[in-house]
């Protein structure tokens, strides 16, 4: 679920993806979505910006790039030859 949420936010508009849009796209309860959004924000993969009564979520691309780089760099250290 978190990966689907993150994917939706990454593909969303530059000004951020409204929480309601994420919820309707994924079809999950608001409380469940809130829990996952909080975990992604705590990991600094996304940020939340309040615009009036709406919360818009934006991807933190520098953090995502660091995570991706780490995963690619570390993937072959287990000897599985994934790259």
Tab-separated table of N, CA, C and O in Angstrom:
chain	number	residue	atom	x	y	z
A	1	UNK	N	0.831	-1.193	0.000
A	1	UNK	CA	0.000	0.000	0.000
A	1	UNK	C	0.872	1.252	0.000
A	1	UNK	O	0.594	2.196	-0.740
A	2	UNK	N	1.932	1.249	0.786
A	2	UNK	CA	2.795	2.436	0.825
A	2	UNK	C	3.470	2.690	-0.508
A	2	UNK	O	3.635	3.836	-0.919
A	3	UNK	N	3.865	1.653	-1.179
A	3	UNK	CA	4.481	1.832	-2.492
A	3	UNK	C	3.468	2.419	-3.481
A	3	UNK	O	3.806	3.300	-4.266
A	4	UNK	N	2.232	1.962	-3.420
A	4	UNK	CA	1.182	2.506	-4.291
A	4	UNK	C	0.922	3.979	-3.968
A	4	UNK	O	0.731	4.791	-4.875
A	5	UNK	N	0.926	4.320	-2.694
A	5	UNK	CA	0.755	5.713	-2.287
A	5	UNK	C	1.916	6.551	-2.799
A	5	UNK	O	1.719	7.619	-3.387
A	6	UNK	N	3.114	6.077	-2.577
A	6	UNK	CA	4.301	6.807	-3.016
A	6	UNK	C	4.304	6.982	-4.530
A	6	UNK	O	4.611	8.055	-5.040
A	7	UNK	N	3.941	5.955	-5.238
A	7	UNK	CA	3.876	6.030	-6.702
A	7	UNK	C	2.882	7.107	-7.139
A	7	UNK	O	3.160	7.892	-8.038
A	8	UNK	N	1.730	7.166	-6.483
A	8	UNK	CA	0.711	8.174	-6.821
A	8	UNK	C	1.232	9.587	-6.548
A	8	UNK	O	1.002	10.498	-7.333
A	9	UNK	N	1.927	9.759	-5.442
A	9	UNK	CA	2.473	11.072	-5.100
A	9	UNK	C	3.568	11.469	-6.079
A	9	UNK	O	3.614	12.611	-6.543
A	10	UNK	N	4.437	10.545	-6.419
A	10	UNK	CA	5.520	10.822	-7.370
A	10	UNK	C	4.954	11.235	-8.730
A	10	UNK	O	5.472	12.140	-9.379
A	11	UNK	N	3.887	10.601	-9.144
A	11	UNK	CA	3.285	10.890	-10.441
A	11	UNK	C	2.350	12.100	-10.391
A	11	UNK	O	1.870	12.538	-11.430
A	12	UNK	N	2.114	12.631	-9.210
A	12	UNK	CA	1.172	13.727	-9.040
A	12	UNK	C	1.718	15.071	-9.485
A	12	UNK	O	2.868	15.187	-9.907
A	13	UNK	N	0.884	16.095	-9.383
A	13	UNK	CA	1.295	17.435	-9.804
A	13	UNK	C	2.394	18.007	-8.908
A	13	UNK	O	2.552	17.591	-7.763
A	14	UNK	N	3.129	18.956	-9.452
A	14	UNK	CA	4.251	19.564	-8.728
A	14	UNK	C	3.810	20.209	-7.413
A	14	UNK	O	4.544	20.182	-6.434
A	15	UNK	N	2.609	20.782	-7.393
A	15	UNK	CA	2.129	21.435	-6.170
A	15	UNK	C	1.657	20.440	-5.117
A	15	UNK	O	1.332	20.813	-4.003
A	16	UNK	N	1.647	19.160	-5.452
A	16	UNK	CA	1.291	18.126	-4.495
A	16	UNK	C	-0.022	17.452	-4.844
A	16	UNK	O	-0.870	18.015	-5.538
A	17	UNK	N	-0.172	16.245	-4.350
A	17	UNK	CA	-1.370	15.449	-4.596
A	17	UNK	C	-2.264	15.511	-3.367
A	17	UNK	O	-1.819	15.190	-2.264
A	18	UNK	N	-3.517	15.922	-3.537
A	18	UNK	CA	-4.430	15.978	-2.393
A	18	UNK	C	-4.671	14.593	-1.796
A	18	UNK	O	-4.760	13.597	-2.526
A	19	UNK	N	-4.779	14.548	-0.494
A	19	UNK	CA	-5.009	13.272	0.189
A	19	UNK	C	-6.274	12.602	-0.321
A	19	UNK	O	-6.303	11.377	-0.499
A	20	UNK	N	-7.320	13.378	-0.569
A	20	UNK	CA	-8.566	12.804	-1.065
A	20	UNK	C	-8.413	12.116	-2.405
A	20	UNK	O	-9.057	11.098	-2.672
A	21	UNK	N	-7.558	12.665	-3.258
A	21	UNK	CA	-7.307	12.039	-4.559
A	21	UNK	C	-6.583	10.710	-4.386
A	21	UNK	O	-6.889	9.735	-5.069
A	22	UNK	N	-5.630	10.688	-3.475
A	22	UNK	CA	-4.907	9.434	-3.203
A	22	UNK	C	-5.887	8.388	-2.678
A	22	UNK	O	-5.891	7.241	-3.122
A	23	UNK	N	-6.729	8.811	-1.752
A	23	UNK	CA	-7.701	7.894	-1.146
A	23	UNK	C	-8.665	7.338	-2.184
A	23	UNK	O	-8.901	6.135	-2.227
A	24	UNK	N	-9.215	8.199	-3.026
A	24	UNK	CA	-10.180	7.719	-4.018
A	24	UNK	C	-9.504	6.822	-5.058
A	24	UNK	O	-10.106	5.846	-5.520
A	25	UNK	N	-8.275	7.126	-5.411
A	25	UNK	CA	-7.556	6.305	-6.387
A	25	UNK	C	-7.282	4.907	-5.839
A	25	UNK	O	-7.407	3.911	-6.555
A	26	UNK	N	-6.905	4.840	-4.566
A	26	UNK	CA	-6.539	3.550	-3.977
A	26	UNK	C	-7.717	2.827	-3.343
A	26	UNK	O	-7.637	1.621	-3.092
A	27	UNK	N	-8.782	3.569	-3.026
A	27	UNK	CA	-9.962	2.945	-2.431
A	27	UNK	C	-9.728	2.385	-1.037
A	27	UNK	O	-10.191	1.290	-0.715
A	28	UNK	N	-8.980	3.121	-0.222
A	28	UNK	CA	-8.727	2.682	1.150
A	28	UNK	C	-9.346	3.689	2.120
A	28	UNK	O	-9.528	4.854	1.769
A	29	UNK	N	-9.659	3.255	3.340
A	29	UNK	CA	-10.243	4.175	4.322
A	29	UNK	C	-9.282	5.320	4.655
A	29	UNK	O	-8.058	5.160	4.615
A	30	UNK	N	-9.856	6.468	4.996
A	30	UNK	CA	-9.057	7.654	5.315
A	30	UNK	C	-8.095	7.388	6.467
A	30	UNK	O	-6.951	7.848	6.441
A	31	UNK	N	-8.533	6.655	7.470
A	31	UNK	CA	-7.660	6.385	8.621
A	31	UNK	C	-6.463	5.530	8.220
A	31	UNK	O	-5.343	5.745	8.689
A	32	UNK	N	-6.681	4.579	7.338
A	32	UNK	CA	-5.589	3.739	6.846
A	32	UNK	C	-4.614	4.566	6.028
A	32	UNK	O	-3.393	4.464	6.198
A	33	UNK	N	-5.159	5.400	5.147
A	33	UNK	CA	-4.313	6.265	4.332
A	33	UNK	C	-3.488	7.185	5.215
A	33	UNK	O	-2.281	7.344	5.009
A	34	UNK	N	-4.121	7.781	6.202
A	34	UNK	CA	-3.430	8.696	7.110
A	34	UNK	C	-2.261	8.012	7.801
A	34	UNK	O	-1.176	8.590	7.928
A	35	UNK	N	-2.469	6.791	8.235
A	35	UNK	CA	-1.408	6.016	8.893
A	35	UNK	C	-0.213	5.824	7.951
A	35	UNK	O	0.941	6.039	8.337
A	36	UNK	N	-0.484	5.447	6.714
A	36	UNK	CA	0.592	5.206	5.752
A	36	UNK	C	1.284	6.508	5.336
A	36	UNK	O	2.505	6.543	5.185
A	37	UNK	N	0.505	7.572	5.151
A	37	UNK	CA	1.094	8.867	4.804
A	37	UNK	C	2.011	9.357	5.925
A	37	UNK	O	3.090	9.892	5.661
A	38	UNK	N	1.596	9.162	7.164
A	38	UNK	CA	2.423	9.570	8.300
A	38	UNK	C	3.740	8.796	8.318
A	38	UNK	O	4.805	9.368	8.582
A	39	UNK	N	3.690	7.510	8.011
A	39	UNK	CA	4.917	6.698	7.989
A	39	UNK	C	5.851	7.145	6.869
A	39	UNK	O	7.065	7.239	7.068
A	40	UNK	N	5.294	7.452	5.704
A	40	UNK	CA	6.116	7.932	4.586
A	40	UNK	C	6.707	9.305	4.881
A	40	UNK	O	7.860	9.575	4.529
A	41	UNK	N	5.947	10.148	5.552
A	41	UNK	CA	6.446	11.471	5.937
A	41	UNK	C	7.531	11.343	7.002
A	41	UNK	O	8.532	12.057	6.964
A	42	UNK	N	7.345	10.439	7.945
A	42	UNK	CA	8.351	10.235	8.991
A	42	UNK	C	9.661	9.738	8.394
A	42	UNK	O	10.745	10.091	8.860
A	43	UNK	N	9.568	8.951	7.336
A	43	UNK	CA	10.762	8.468	6.628
A	43	UNK	C	11.341	9.536	5.699
A	43	UNK	O	12.342	9.291	5.028
A	44	UNK	N	10.693	10.695	5.645
A	44	UNK	CA	11.103	11.840	4.837
A	44	UNK	C	11.052	11.561	3.343
A	44	UNK	O	11.755	12.196	2.556
A	45	UNK	N	10.198	10.627	2.932
A	45	UNK	CA	10.022	10.341	1.516
A	45	UNK	C	8.999	11.279	0.881
A	45	UNK	O	9.023	11.492	-0.327
A	46	UNK	N	8.101	11.822	1.713
A	46	UNK	CA	7.101	12.784	1.255
A	46	UNK	C	6.979	13.891	2.301
A	46	UNK	O	7.406	13.723	3.448
A	47	UNK	N	6.393	15.003	1.881
A	47	UNK	CA	6.043	16.073	2.816
A	47	UNK	C	4.591	16.439	2.586
A	47	UNK	O	4.030	16.224	1.505
A	48	UNK	N	3.985	17.007	3.617
A	48	UNK	CA	2.596	17.450	3.548
A	48	UNK	C	2.557	18.968	3.641
A	48	UNK	O	3.226	19.557	4.482
A	49	UNK	N	1.792	19.570	2.746
A	49	UNK	CA	1.579	21.010	2.762
A	49	UNK	C	0.086	21.265	2.900
A	49	UNK	O	-0.707	20.727	2.118
A	50	UNK	N	-0.263	22.082	3.879
A	50	UNK	CA	-1.667	22.427	4.065
A	50	UNK	C	-1.992	23.611	3.180
A	50	UNK	O	-1.301	24.622	3.182
A	51	UNK	N	-3.069	23.471	2.412
A	51	UNK	CA	-3.587	24.553	1.583
A	51	UNK	C	-5.069	24.683	1.906
A	51	UNK	O	-5.893	23.919	1.387
A	52	UNK	N	-5.372	25.603	2.808
A	52	UNK	CA	-6.745	25.732	3.283
A	52	UNK	C	-7.123	24.499	4.081
A	52	UNK	O	-6.466	24.158	5.047
A	53	UNK	N	-8.164	23.820	3.629
A	53	UNK	CA	-8.608	22.613	4.324
A	53	UNK	C	-8.017	21.346	3.717
A	53	UNK	O	-8.315	20.245	4.177
A	54	UNK	N	-7.184	21.497	2.691
A	54	UNK	CA	-6.613	20.344	2.008
A	54	UNK	C	-5.169	20.107	2.435
A	54	UNK	O	-4.431	21.049	2.711
A	55	UNK	N	-4.799	18.840	2.466
A	55	UNK	CA	-3.400	18.469	2.617
A	55	UNK	C	-2.936	17.943	1.274
A	55	UNK	O	-3.568	17.073	0.677
A	56	UNK	N	-1.836	18.502	0.799
A	56	UNK	CA	-1.239	18.037	-0.454
A	56	UNK	C	0.110	17.406	-0.120
A	56	UNK	O	0.894	17.962	0.632
A	57	UNK	N	0.352	16.262	-0.723
A	57	UNK	CA	1.574	15.515	-0.457
A	57	UNK	C	2.491	15.586	-1.671
A	57	UNK	O	2.052	15.402	-2.801
A	58	UNK	N	3.758	15.872	-1.391
A	58	UNK	CA	4.772	15.961	-2.446
A	58	UNK	C	5.912	15.006	-2.140
A	58	UNK	O	6.309	14.835	-0.989
A	59	UNK	N	6.437	14.423	-3.196
A	59	UNK	CA	7.583	13.527	-3.064
A	59	UNK	C	8.830	14.340	-2.771
A	59	UNK	O	8.998	15.444	-3.267
A	60	UNK	N	9.691	13.787	-1.977
A	60	UNK	CA	10.997	14.381	-1.692
A	60	UNK	C	12.012	13.675	-2.588
A	60	UNK	O	12.645	12.686	-2.194
A	61	UNK	N	12.127	14.183	-3.816
A	61	UNK	CA	12.944	13.505	-4.823
A	61	UNK	C	14.410	13.328	-4.433
A	61	UNK	O	14.985	12.273	-4.728
A	62	UNK	N	15.051	14.289	-3.761
A	62	UNK	CA	16.443	14.036	-3.354
A	62	UNK	C	16.570	12.824	-2.419
A	62	UNK	O	17.503	12.020	-2.557
A	63	UNK	N	15.621	12.665	-1.519
A	63	UNK	CA	15.658	11.517	-0.597
A	63	UNK	C	15.386	10.229	-1.368
A	63	UNK	O	16.049	9.213	-1.144
A	64	UNK	N	14.431	10.281	-2.282
A	64	UNK	CA	14.133	9.099	-3.092
A	64	UNK	C	15.327	8.706	-3.959
A	64	UNK	O	15.611	7.517	-4.137
A	65	UNK	N	16.046	9.695	-4.480
A	65	UNK	CA	17.248	9.397	-5.271
A	65	UNK	C	18.326	8.761	-4.409
A	65	UNK	O	19.005	7.822	-4.847
A	66	UNK	N	18.489	9.255	-3.187
A	66	UNK	CA	19.472	8.656	-2.280
A	66	UNK	C	19.102	7.216	-1.961
A	66	UNK	O	19.965	6.337	-1.947
A	67	UNK	N	17.829	6.980	-1.702
A	67	UNK	CA	17.369	5.628	-1.395
A	67	UNK	C	17.583	4.703	-2.586
A	67	UNK	O	18.101	3.595	-2.440
A	68	UNK	N	17.226	5.166	-3.765
A	68	UNK	CA	17.410	4.370	-4.966
A	68	UNK	C	18.896	4.069	-5.199
A	68	UNK	O	19.270	2.937	-5.515
A	69	UNK	N	19.727	5.075	-5.032
A	69	UNK	CA	21.164	4.875	-5.196
A	69	UNK	C	21.712	3.864	-4.217
A	69	UNK	O	22.512	2.989	-4.588
A	70	UNK	N	21.264	3.957	-2.967
A	70	UNK	CA	21.705	3.002	-1.959
A	70	UNK	C	21.288	1.579	-2.335
A	70	UNK	O	22.079	0.640	-2.255
A	71	UNK	N	20.051	1.428	-2.777
A	71	UNK	CA	19.566	0.097	-3.125
A	71	UNK	C	20.344	-0.489	-4.301
A	71	UNK	O	20.693	-1.672	-4.297
A	72	UNK	N	20.627	0.340	-5.319
A	72	UNK	CA	21.393	-0.145	-6.459
A	72	UNK	C	22.832	-0.469	-6.069
A	72	UNK	O	23.401	-1.468	-6.511
A	73	UNK	N	23.414	0.362	-5.246
A	73	UNK	CA	24.796	0.152	-4.820
A	73	UNK	C	24.917	-1.090	-3.962
A	73	UNK	O	25.876	-1.835	-4.049
A	74	UNK	N	23.915	-1.320	-3.128
A	74	UNK	CA	23.976	-2.403	-2.151
A	74	UNK	C	23.429	-3.729	-2.680
A	74	UNK	O	23.639	-4.759	-2.070
A	75	UNK	N	22.766	-3.712	-3.836
A	75	UNK	CA	22.030	-4.911	-4.265
A	75	UNK	C	22.940	-6.107	-4.532
A	75	UNK	O	22.536	-7.238	-4.334
A	76	UNK	N	24.133	-5.890	-5.007
A	76	UNK	CA	24.976	-7.018	-5.401
A	76	UNK	C	25.936	-7.475	-4.305
A	76	UNK	O	26.677	-8.436	-4.492
A	77	UNK	N	25.911	-6.830	-3.178
A	77	UNK	CA	26.840	-7.208	-2.104
A	77	UNK	C	26.493	-8.555	-1.496
A	77	UNK	O	27.315	-9.171	-0.853
A	78	UNK	N	25.265	-9.026	-1.740
A	78	UNK	CA	24.882	-10.327	-1.227
A	78	UNK	C	25.322	-11.474	-2.119
A	78	UNK	O	25.088	-12.619	-1.832
A	79	UNK	N	25.987	-11.164	-3.245
A	79	UNK	CA	26.504	-12.197	-4.126
A	79	UNK	C	25.478	-12.773	-5.078
A	79	UNK	O	25.712	-13.793	-5.703
A	80	UNK	N	24.330	-12.136	-5.211
A	80	UNK	CA	23.279	-12.685	-6.065
A	80	UNK	C	23.395	-12.213	-7.516
A	80	UNK	O	22.709	-12.691	-8.374
A	81	UNK	N	24.249	-11.229	-7.795
A	81	UNK	CA	24.461	-10.769	-9.151
A	81	UNK	C	23.218	-10.178	-9.803
A	81	UNK	O	22.886	-10.502	-10.922
A	82	UNK	N	22.530	-9.300	-9.082
A	82	UNK	CA	21.258	-8.770	-9.583
A	82	UNK	C	21.435	-7.741	-10.690
A	82	UNK	O	20.495	-7.469	-11.410
A	83	UNK	N	22.620	-7.149	-10.818
A	83	UNK	CA	22.772	-6.032	-11.768
A	83	UNK	C	23.345	-6.542	-13.033
A	83	UNK	O	24.195	-6.353	-13.655
